[in-house]
mmCIF file of C-alpha atoms and ligand atoms in Angstrom:
data_model
loop_
_atom_site.group_PDB
_atom_site.id
_atom_site.type_symbol
_atom_site.label_atom_id
_atom_site.label_comp_id
_atom_site.label_asym_id
_atom_site.label_seq_id
_atom_site.Cartn_x
_atom_site.Cartn_y
_atom_site.Cartn_z
ATOM 1 C CA MET R 910 5.219 39.297 25.379
ATOM 2 C CA LYS R 911 7.560 38.102 28.165
ATOM 3 C CA ILE R 912 10.583 36.027 27.202
ATOM 4 C CA GLY R 913 12.625 34.218 29.844
ATOM 5 C CA ILE R 914 16.234 33.469 28.926
ATOM 6 C CA LEU R 915 18.601 31.025 30.568
ATOM 7 C CA THR R 916 22.165 29.787 30.068
ATOM 8 C CA GLY R 917 22.837 26.193 31.137
ATOM 9 C CA GLY R 918 25.772 23.764 31.318
ATOM 10 C CA GLY R 919 29.425 24.780 31.188
ATOM 11 C CA ASP R 920 29.834 28.463 30.389
ATOM 12 C CA CYS R 921 31.554 29.591 27.202
ATOM 13 C CA PRO R 922 32.719 32.807 25.587
ATOM 14 C CA GLY R 923 29.858 34.448 23.670
ATOM 15 C CA LEU R 924 27.060 33.886 26.201
ATOM 16 C CA ASN R 925 26.915 37.571 27.084
ATOM 17 C CA ALA R 926 26.929 38.471 23.392
ATOM 18 C CA VAL R 927 23.841 36.315 22.848
ATOM 19 C CA ILE R 928 22.078 37.735 25.918
ATOM 20 C CA ARG R 929 22.740 41.263 24.666
ATOM 21 C CA ALA R 930 21.422 40.380 21.199
ATOM 22 C CA ILE R 931 18.199 38.906 22.610
ATOM 23 C CA VAL R 932 17.592 41.914 24.856
ATOM 24 C CA LYS R 933 18.247 44.432 22.065
ATOM 25 C CA LYS R 934 16.231 42.609 19.410
ATOM 26 C CA GLY R 935 13.448 41.951 21.929
ATOM 27 C CA ASP R 936 13.357 45.649 22.754
ATOM 28 C CA LYS R 937 12.721 46.443 19.067
ATOM 29 C CA TYR R 938 9.557 44.335 19.273
ATOM 30 C CA GLY R 939 8.589 45.766 22.674
ATOM 31 C CA PHE R 940 9.150 42.409 24.443
ATOM 32 C CA ASP R 941 10.068 42.182 28.116
ATOM 33 C CA ILE R 942 13.082 39.975 28.798
ATOM 34 C CA LEU R 943 13.479 38.061 32.043
ATOM 35 C CA GLY R 944 16.796 36.565 33.125
ATOM 36 C CA ILE R 945 16.413 33.098 34.621
ATOM 37 C CA ARG R 946 19.298 32.674 37.090
ATOM 38 C CA SER R 947 21.717 29.705 36.812
ATOM 39 C CA GLY R 948 20.067 27.699 34.059
ATOM 40 C CA TRP R 949 17.163 25.401 34.885
ATOM 41 C CA GLN R 950 17.877 25.944 38.593
ATOM 42 C CA GLY R 951 16.366 29.436 38.260
ATOM 43 C CA MET R 952 13.129 27.977 36.849
ATOM 44 C CA ILE R 953 12.882 25.508 39.742
ATOM 45 C CA GLN R 954 13.688 28.089 42.418
ATOM 46 C CA GLY R 955 11.872 31.041 40.842
ATOM 47 C CA LYS R 956 15.052 33.126 40.592
ATOM 48 C CA ILE R 957 13.871 35.251 37.708
ATOM 49 C CA GLU R 958 14.415 38.983 37.185
ATOM 50 C CA PRO R 959 13.982 41.490 34.361
ATOM 51 C CA ILE R 960 17.004 42.244 32.179
ATOM 52 C CA THR R 961 16.930 45.750 30.773
ATOM 53 C CA ILE R 962 18.811 47.404 27.952
ATOM 54 C CA ASN R 963 20.921 49.095 30.640
ATOM 55 C CA SER R 964 22.018 45.815 32.148
ATOM 56 C CA VAL R 965 23.511 44.629 28.840
ATOM 57 C CA HIS R 966 25.644 47.723 28.223
ATOM 58 C CA GLY R 967 29.280 46.760 27.651
ATOM 59 C CA ILE R 968 28.824 42.988 27.962
ATOM 60 C CA LEU R 969 29.489 42.038 24.299
ATOM 61 C CA PRO R 970 33.224 41.320 24.796
ATOM 62 C CA ARG R 971 32.871 39.850 28.296
ATOM 63 C CA GLY R 972 33.337 36.127 28.932
ATOM 64 C CA GLY R 973 31.022 34.134 31.199
ATOM 65 C CA THR R 974 27.317 34.837 31.569
ATOM 66 C CA ILE R 975 25.693 37.669 33.523
ATOM 67 C CA ILE R 976 22.760 35.405 34.440
ATOM 68 C CA GLY R 977 24.900 32.522 35.714
ATOM 69 C CA THR R 978 24.792 28.873 34.745
ATOM 70 C CA SER R 979 24.546 25.436 36.346
ATOM 71 C CA ARG R 980 24.185 21.819 35.384
ATOM 72 C CA THR R 981 20.782 21.463 37.060
ATOM 73 C CA ASN R 982 18.503 18.826 35.575
ATOM 74 C CA PRO R 983 14.798 19.420 36.399
ATOM 75 C CA PHE R 984 14.008 15.824 35.411
ATOM 76 C CA LYS R 985 16.008 14.568 38.424
ATOM 77 C CA LYS R 986 12.842 14.955 40.541
ATOM 78 C CA GLU R 987 9.183 15.154 39.623
ATOM 79 C CA GLU R 988 8.632 18.139 41.957
ATOM 80 C CA TYR R 989 11.309 20.085 40.009
ATOM 81 C CA VAL R 990 9.325 19.710 36.807
ATOM 82 C CA GLN R 991 6.173 20.866 38.606
ATOM 83 C CA LYS R 992 8.032 23.881 40.034
ATOM 84 C CA THR R 993 9.324 24.742 36.564
ATOM 85 C CA PHE R 994 5.745 24.803 35.247
ATOM 86 C CA ASP R 995 4.499 26.760 38.305
ATOM 87 C CA ASN R 996 7.174 29.445 37.899
ATOM 88 C CA TYR R 997 6.583 29.703 34.158
ATOM 89 C CA LYS R 998 3.002 30.625 35.012
ATOM 90 C CA ARG R 999 3.759 32.705 38.129
ATOM 91 C CA PHE R 1000 6.196 34.991 36.256
ATOM 92 C CA GLY R 1001 3.867 35.300 33.259
ATOM 93 C CA ILE R 1002 6.435 33.845 30.874
ATOM 94 C CA ASP R 1003 5.222 33.412 27.283
ATOM 95 C CA ALA R 1004 8.352 31.697 25.971
ATOM 96 C CA ILE R 1005 11.812 30.595 27.071
ATOM 97 C CA ILE R 1006 15.006 30.918 25.050
ATOM 98 C CA ALA R 1007 17.334 28.214 26.360
ATOM 99 C CA ILE R 1008 21.016 28.663 25.522
ATOM 100 C CA GLY R 1009 22.977 25.470 26.043
ATOM 101 C CA GLY R 1010 24.519 22.259 24.858
ATOM 102 C CA GLU R 1011 23.161 18.716 24.630
ATOM 103 C CA ASP R 1012 21.966 18.552 28.283
ATOM 104 C CA THR R 1013 20.316 21.970 28.553
ATOM 105 C CA LEU R 1014 18.679 21.627 25.143
ATOM 106 C CA GLY R 1015 17.671 18.022 25.898
ATOM 107 C CA VAL R 1016 15.694 19.380 28.865
ATOM 108 C CA ALA R 1017 14.328 22.188 26.653
ATOM 109 C CA ASN R 1018 13.089 19.644 24.150
ATOM 110 C CA LYS R 1019 11.324 17.555 26.809
ATOM 111 C CA LEU R 1020 9.689 20.581 28.443
ATOM 112 C CA ASN R 1021 8.577 21.843 25.041
ATOM 113 C CA LYS R 1022 6.902 18.520 24.339
ATOM 114 C CA MET R 1023 5.155 18.845 27.706
ATOM 115 C CA GLY R 1024 3.671 22.197 26.682
ATOM 116 C CA LEU R 1025 6.142 25.020 27.414
ATOM 117 C CA ASN R 1026 7.026 27.384 24.565
ATOM 118 C CA ILE R 1027 10.769 26.997 24.088
ATOM 119 C CA VAL R 1028 13.377 27.931 21.504
ATOM 120 C CA GLY R 1029 16.993 26.715 21.710
ATOM 121 C CA ILE R 1030 20.348 28.316 20.943
ATOM 122 C CA PRO R 1031 23.392 26.028 20.589
ATOM 123 C CA LYS R 1032 26.487 26.840 22.632
ATOM 124 C CA THR R 1033 29.420 24.754 23.802
ATOM 125 C CA ILE R 1034 33.153 24.958 23.412
ATOM 126 C CA ASP R 1035 33.000 21.263 22.457
ATOM 127 C CA ASN R 1036 31.187 21.949 19.114
ATOM 128 C CA ASP R 1037 29.465 18.556 19.441
ATOM 129 C CA LEU R 1038 25.824 19.532 18.899
ATOM 130 C CA ALA R 1039 24.166 18.032 15.849
ATOM 131 C CA CYS R 1040 22.415 20.031 13.114
ATOM 132 C CA THR R 1041 24.716 23.048 13.351
ATOM 133 C CA ASP R 1042 28.114 23.486 11.695
ATOM 134 C CA TYR R 1043 29.385 25.461 14.697
ATOM 135 C CA THR R 1044 28.365 26.282 18.235
ATOM 136 C CA PHE R 1045 29.648 29.563 19.599
ATOM 137 C CA GLY R 1046 32.446 29.270 22.158
ATOM 138 C CA PHE R 1047 34.284 26.707 20.043
ATOM 139 C CA ASP R 1048 36.279 29.197 17.984
ATOM 140 C CA THR R 1049 37.537 30.921 21.138
ATOM 141 C CA ALA R 1050 38.518 27.605 22.741
ATOM 142 C CA VAL R 1051 40.382 26.576 19.569
ATOM 143 C CA THR R 1052 42.178 29.923 19.475
ATOM 144 C CA ILE R 1053 43.330 29.514 23.085
ATOM 145 C CA ALA R 1054 44.373 25.884 22.545
ATOM 146 C CA THR R 1055 46.298 26.788 19.379
ATOM 147 C CA GLU R 1056 48.172 29.505 21.206
ATOM 148 C CA ALA R 1057 49.025 26.955 23.916
ATOM 149 C CA ILE R 1058 50.436 24.571 21.263
ATOM 150 C CA ASP R 1059 52.520 27.378 19.755
ATOM 151 C CA ARG R 1060 53.945 28.223 23.161
ATOM 152 C CA LEU R 1061 54.608 24.579 24.007
ATOM 153 C CA HIS R 1062 56.520 24.192 20.740
ATOM 154 C CA THR R 1063 59.245 26.652 21.701
ATOM 155 C CA THR R 1064 59.837 25.250 25.151
ATOM 156 C CA ALA R 1065 59.622 21.638 23.897
ATOM 157 C CA GLU R 1066 62.253 22.400 21.285
ATOM 158 C CA SER R 1067 64.582 24.081 23.770
ATOM 159 C CA HIS R 1068 64.492 21.144 26.178
ATOM 160 C CA ASP R 1069 64.185 18.234 23.722
ATOM 161 C CA ARG R 1070 60.948 17.126 25.390
ATOM 162 C CA ILE R 1071 57.647 15.517 24.555
ATOM 163 C CA MET R 1072 54.812 17.839 25.508
ATOM 164 C CA VAL R 1073 51.371 16.354 26.117
ATOM 165 C CA LEU R 1074 48.611 18.983 25.987
ATOM 166 C CA GLU R 1075 45.184 17.974 27.305
ATOM 167 C CA VAL R 1076 42.236 19.959 26.000
ATOM 168 C CA MET R 1077 38.508 19.681 26.728
ATOM 169 C CA GLY R 1078 36.226 17.432 24.740
ATOM 170 C CA ARG R 1079 34.169 15.003 26.768
ATOM 171 C CA HIS R 1080 32.622 12.957 23.985
ATOM 172 C CA THR R 1081 34.253 14.386 20.883
ATOM 173 C CA GLY R 1082 37.652 15.657 19.829
ATOM 174 C CA TRP R 1083 36.769 18.815 17.910
ATOM 175 C CA ILE R 1084 39.006 21.164 19.910
ATOM 176 C CA ALA R 1085 41.901 18.682 19.819
ATOM 177 C CA THR R 1086 41.543 18.105 16.065
ATOM 178 C CA ILE R 1087 41.204 21.704 14.922
ATOM 179 C CA ALA R 1088 43.713 23.199 17.371
ATOM 180 C CA GLY R 1089 46.069 20.277 16.664
ATOM 181 C CA LEU R 1090 45.829 20.909 12.938
ATOM 182 C CA ALA R 1091 46.293 24.655 13.380
ATOM 183 C CA GLY R 1092 49.218 24.207 15.764
ATOM 184 C CA GLY R 1093 50.968 21.425 13.854
ATOM 185 C CA ALA R 1094 50.598 18.675 16.476
ATOM 186 C CA ASP R 1095 52.708 15.547 15.959
ATOM 187 C CA CYS R 1096 49.940 13.305 17.290
ATOM 188 C CA ILE R 1097 46.307 13.923 18.276
ATOM 189 C CA LEU R 1098 44.158 11.616 20.398
ATOM 190 C CA ILE R 1099 40.373 11.933 20.256
ATOM 191 C CA PRO R 1100 37.469 10.009 21.846
ATOM 192 C CA GLU R 1101 36.224 8.939 18.403
ATOM 193 C CA LYS R 1102 39.358 6.818 17.888
ATOM 194 C CA PRO R 1103 40.432 4.632 20.841
ATOM 195 C CA PHE R 1104 44.213 4.878 21.161
ATOM 196 C CA ASN R 1105 46.945 2.285 21.399
ATOM 197 C CA ILE R 1106 49.839 3.552 23.501
ATOM 198 C CA ASP R 1107 52.376 1.348 21.704
ATOM 199 C CA ASP R 1108 51.417 2.829 18.326
ATOM 200 C CA ILE R 1109 51.826 6.356 19.713
ATOM 201 C CA CYS R 1110 55.238 5.566 21.177
ATOM 202 C CA MET R 1111 56.350 3.977 17.921
ATOM 203 C CA LEU R 1112 55.278 7.074 16.000
ATOM 204 C CA ILE R 1113 57.200 9.354 18.377
ATOM 205 C CA LYS R 1114 60.309 7.154 18.255
ATOM 206 C CA ARG R 1115 60.270 7.134 14.471
ATOM 207 C CA ARG R 1116 59.969 10.931 14.435
ATOM 208 C CA HIS R 1117 62.956 11.271 16.751
ATOM 209 C CA GLU R 1118 64.980 8.748 14.728
ATOM 210 C CA LYS R 1119 64.429 11.027 11.741
ATOM 211 C CA GLY R 1120 66.249 13.773 13.646
ATOM 212 C CA LYS R 1121 63.464 15.605 15.517
ATOM 213 C CA SER R 1122 64.245 16.252 19.172
ATOM 214 C CA PHE R 1123 60.781 17.100 20.462
ATOM 215 C CA SER R 1124 57.099 16.211 19.903
ATOM 216 C CA ILE R 1125 53.711 17.722 20.675
ATOM 217 C CA VAL R 1126 50.869 15.331 21.541
ATOM 218 C CA VAL R 1127 47.363 16.815 21.854
ATOM 219 C CA VAL R 1128 44.880 14.781 23.893
ATOM 220 C CA ALA R 1129 41.127 15.349 24.207
ATOM 221 C CA GLU R 1130 40.133 14.735 27.839
ATOM 222 C CA GLY R 1131 37.546 12.094 26.883
ATOM 223 C CA VAL R 1132 39.952 9.757 25.038
ATOM 224 C CA LYS R 1133 39.612 6.043 25.587
ATOM 225 C CA PRO R 1134 42.312 3.416 25.269
ATOM 226 C CA GLU R 1135 41.742 0.394 23.093
ATOM 227 C CA GLU R 1136 40.131 -2.445 25.087
ATOM 228 C CA GLY R 1137 42.321 -4.189 27.636
ATOM 229 C CA THR R 1138 45.107 -1.594 28.003
ATOM 230 C CA GLY R 1139 44.173 -0.726 31.602
ATOM 231 C CA PHE R 1140 43.920 3.083 31.493
ATOM 232 C CA VAL R 1141 41.495 4.810 33.936
ATOM 233 C CA VAL R 1142 39.923 8.254 34.246
ATOM 234 C CA GLN R 1143 41.012 10.075 37.411
ATOM 235 C CA ASP R 1144 37.799 11.285 38.989
ATOM 236 C CA GLU R 1145 34.587 9.326 39.378
ATOM 237 C CA LYS R 1146 32.344 12.195 40.611
ATOM 238 C CA VAL R 1147 29.249 12.681 38.443
ATOM 239 C CA ASP R 1148 27.037 15.721 37.774
ATOM 240 C CA ALA R 1149 23.205 15.945 37.605
ATOM 241 C CA PHE R 1150 23.262 14.595 34.065
ATOM 242 C CA GLY R 1151 25.425 11.621 35.122
ATOM 243 C CA HIS R 1152 28.658 12.791 33.450
ATOM 244 C CA ILE R 1153 31.948 11.796 35.087
ATOM 245 C CA ARG R 1154 34.238 14.738 35.855
ATOM 246 C CA LEU R 1155 37.125 14.340 33.420
ATOM 247 C CA GLY R 1156 40.607 15.797 33.302
ATOM 248 C CA GLY R 1157 43.878 14.069 33.937
ATOM 249 C CA ILE R 1158 44.142 11.077 31.592
ATOM 250 C CA SER R 1159 47.099 12.806 29.915
ATOM 251 C CA HIS R 1160 49.201 12.186 33.057
ATOM 252 C CA THR R 1161 48.805 8.449 32.565
ATOM 253 C CA ILE R 1162 49.517 8.776 28.858
ATOM 254 C CA ALA R 1163 52.612 10.928 29.457
ATOM 255 C CA LYS R 1164 54.021 8.477 32.029
ATOM 256 C CA GLU R 1165 53.668 5.627 29.546
ATOM 257 C CA ILE R 1166 55.262 7.651 26.738
ATOM 258 C CA GLU R 1167 58.248 8.526 28.935
ATOM 259 C CA LYS R 1168 58.638 4.919 30.064
ATOM 260 C CA LYS R 1169 58.301 3.393 26.611
ATOM 261 C CA THR R 1170 60.312 5.929 24.576
ATOM 262 C CA GLY R 1171 62.848 7.084 27.152
ATOM 263 C CA TYR R 1172 62.187 10.752 26.212
ATOM 264 C CA GLU R 1173 61.505 13.284 28.934
ATOM 265 C CA THR R 1174 57.779 14.092 28.872
ATOM 266 C CA ARG R 1175 55.729 16.916 30.420
ATOM 267 C CA VAL R 1176 51.987 17.497 30.736
ATOM 268 C CA THR R 1177 49.892 20.654 30.400
ATOM 269 C CA ILE R 1178 46.182 20.506 31.173
ATOM 270 C CA LEU R 1179 44.543 23.568 29.657
ATOM 271 C CA GLY R 1180 41.326 23.127 31.657
ATOM 272 C CA HIS R 1181 38.937 26.019 32.166
ATOM 273 C CA ILE R 1182 41.319 28.560 30.625
ATOM 274 C CA GLN R 1183 39.723 27.376 27.347
ATOM 275 C CA ARG R 1184 36.327 28.533 28.570
ATOM 276 C CA GLY R 1185 37.186 31.821 30.225
ATOM 277 C CA GLY R 1186 37.689 35.326 28.954
ATOM 278 C CA THR R 1187 36.732 37.322 25.931
ATOM 279 C CA PRO R 1188 35.165 35.686 22.848
ATOM 280 C CA THR R 1189 36.784 35.874 19.404
ATOM 281 C CA PRO R 1190 35.098 38.106 16.795
ATOM 282 C CA PHE R 1191 33.730 34.949 15.117
ATOM 283 C CA ASP R 1192 32.021 33.829 18.348
ATOM 284 C CA ARG R 1193 30.686 37.321 19.086
ATOM 285 C CA VAL R 1194 29.129 37.537 15.634
ATOM 286 C CA LEU R 1195 27.744 33.982 15.664
ATOM 287 C CA ALA R 1196 26.223 34.464 19.130
ATOM 288 C CA THR R 1197 24.712 37.773 18.013
ATOM 289 C CA ARG R 1198 23.189 36.227 14.874
ATOM 290 C CA PHE R 1199 21.772 33.324 16.922
ATOM 291 C CA GLY R 1200 20.262 35.693 19.502
ATOM 292 C CA VAL R 1201 18.543 37.854 16.896
ATOM 293 C CA ALA R 1202 17.200 34.795 15.026
ATOM 294 C CA ALA R 1203 15.884 33.202 18.236
ATOM 295 C CA VAL R 1204 13.808 36.289 19.059
ATOM 296 C CA ASP R 1205 12.275 36.091 15.579
ATOM 297 C CA LEU R 1206 11.345 32.449 16.176
ATOM 298 C CA VAL R 1207 9.590 33.455 19.388
ATOM 299 C CA LYS R 1208 7.816 36.321 17.608
ATOM 300 C CA ASN R 1209 6.558 33.886 14.974
ATOM 301 C CA GLY R 1210 5.464 31.347 17.591
ATOM 302 C CA ASP R 1211 7.872 28.823 16.082
ATOM 303 C CA PHE R 1212 8.608 26.733 19.189
ATOM 304 C CA GLY R 1213 10.429 23.429 19.670
ATOM 305 C CA LYS R 1214 13.119 24.750 17.326
ATOM 306 C CA MET R 1215 16.811 25.557 17.541
ATOM 307 C CA VAL R 1216 18.655 28.194 15.549
ATOM 308 C CA SER R 1217 21.682 26.818 13.751
ATOM 309 C CA LEU R 1218 24.527 27.731 11.409
ATOM 310 C CA GLN R 1219 24.611 25.819 8.146
ATOM 311 C CA GLY R 1220 27.207 27.048 5.703
ATOM 312 C CA ASN R 1221 27.055 30.774 6.247
ATOM 313 C CA LYS R 1222 23.306 30.897 6.844
ATOM 314 C CA ILE R 1223 21.362 30.938 10.080
ATOM 315 C CA VAL R 1224 18.585 28.377 9.717
ATOM 316 C CA THR R 1225 16.039 26.673 11.950
ATOM 317 C CA VAL R 1226 16.077 22.996 12.927
ATOM 318 C CA ASN R 1227 13.934 20.850 15.215
ATOM 319 C CA LEU R 1228 15.198 20.696 18.808
ATOM 320 C CA GLU R 1229 14.350 16.996 18.847
ATOM 321 C CA GLU R 1230 16.705 16.324 15.958
ATOM 322 C CA ALA R 1231 19.494 18.508 17.369
ATOM 323 C CA VAL R 1232 19.605 16.624 20.679
ATOM 324 C CA SER R 1233 19.091 13.133 19.321
ATOM 325 C CA ALA R 1234 22.756 12.486 18.444
ATOM 326 C CA LEU R 1235 26.156 14.049 19.026
ATOM 327 C CA LYS R 1236 28.148 15.539 16.171
ATOM 328 C CA THR R 1237 31.411 13.620 16.214
ATOM 329 C CA VAL R 1238 34.622 14.654 14.465
ATOM 330 C CA ASP R 1239 34.511 14.287 10.718
ATOM 331 C CA LEU R 1240 37.041 11.487 10.217
ATOM 332 C CA SER R 1241 38.044 12.756 6.779
ATOM 333 C CA LEU R 1242 39.161 15.948 8.525
ATOM 334 C CA PHE R 1243 41.053 13.890 11.098
ATOM 335 C CA GLU R 1244 42.814 12.093 8.259
ATOM 336 C CA ILE R 1245 44.195 15.457 7.160
ATOM 337 C CA ALA R 1246 45.620 15.986 10.668
ATOM 338 C CA GLU R 1247 47.114 12.469 10.500
ATOM 339 C CA VAL R 1248 49.181 13.433 7.452
ATOM 340 C CA PHE R 1249 51.329 15.493 9.843
ATOM 341 C CA PHE R 1250 51.719 12.880 12.581
ATOM 342 C CA GLY R 1251 55.177 11.566 13.418
HETATM 343 O O1 F6P E 2070 30.590 20.648 28.197
HETATM 344 C C1 F6P E 2070 31.633 21.518 28.019
HETATM 345 C C2 F6P E 2070 32.809 21.152 28.859
HETATM 346 O O2 F6P E 2070 33.698 22.199 28.657
HETATM 347 C C3 F6P E 2070 33.451 19.786 28.582
HETATM 348 O O3 F6P E 2070 34.366 19.783 27.527
HETATM 349 C C4 F6P E 2070 34.113 19.479 29.909
HETATM 350 O O4 F6P E 2070 34.275 18.095 30.093
HETATM 351 C C5 F6P E 2070 33.167 20.039 30.886
HETATM 352 O O5 F6P E 2070 32.516 21.118 30.239
HETATM 353 C C6 F6P E 2070 33.804 20.462 32.193
HETATM 354 O O6 F6P E 2070 32.945 21.291 32.879
HETATM 355 P P1 F6P E 2070 32.922 21.594 34.433
HETATM 356 O O7 F6P E 2070 34.301 21.369 34.982
HETATM 357 O O8 F6P E 2070 32.522 23.030 34.495
HETATM 358 O O9 F6P E 2070 31.898 20.716 35.029
#
């Protein structure tokens, strides 16, 4: 049995842990594992090479992915889909394990319906995939963002400043909500709840009138203002899946806060620091459990499925269902964060 594995979309801590788990579990069954280079791009271009037990030595704690990643979408051109099928056959692949978020697994689902044997593993720092309580990568990103909030607190307090911290989260505010809760943010803005700049400024002013000299505002990069307030995203470049490159809305927000409250305001954009480096123990273990479970799905011929974490159990869900809707922030959880606003 030959299993091809690929990592697609933005990288995240834990990808190497999952690759290692697949290779080691596959070895127990006598399967050959092929690394497909740079996500779906490797299937289109035939960049596919064996991964041996030796090549996964020491990679468990390493960030990134040893097989590379990209945001290539084979459905951009008909010939790409044909090439994907040709290479599947040419390299003698019996099944693919696709490790990715909504885009990569959306492609996996379509190709599976067209006849390829595919199993999915959910990863993304954004934690926005449906049908799984957590994706790996998220816990590491939250840990990094929480540390950033802690560090911003001390400097904000020393200088009597407002600190605006922008974290990732294109469609959902999971990192902002959980890191904001953990770090004691005074206000959190998420894409699920369009913001009103006047309300935020009022909240900050009230906090300062009560004697506080600083505030921490956590902003998810994908936040949207309420209709008609004239805020814009900075960059209009789009990727192969049509997503606008985000990052920078916090500058506009910070300028408005400074103007409307009169308090000195600074911005920190955490950016790709949230995605780099070593995974937390939680992410290493989750990625490992997912990898082992995915190999079992392949062994059982259970294709068109995704492994997922529900409660503390690894279960199997339909890929179709997992990619059909995003998992947005649980608003009852956000209400808990709101208790500490202002
Ligand atoms: O999809 C994960 C993610 O980290 C998003 O939160 C973010 O918008 C995006 O990737 C940025 O990715 P890149 O700069 O690598 O295209």
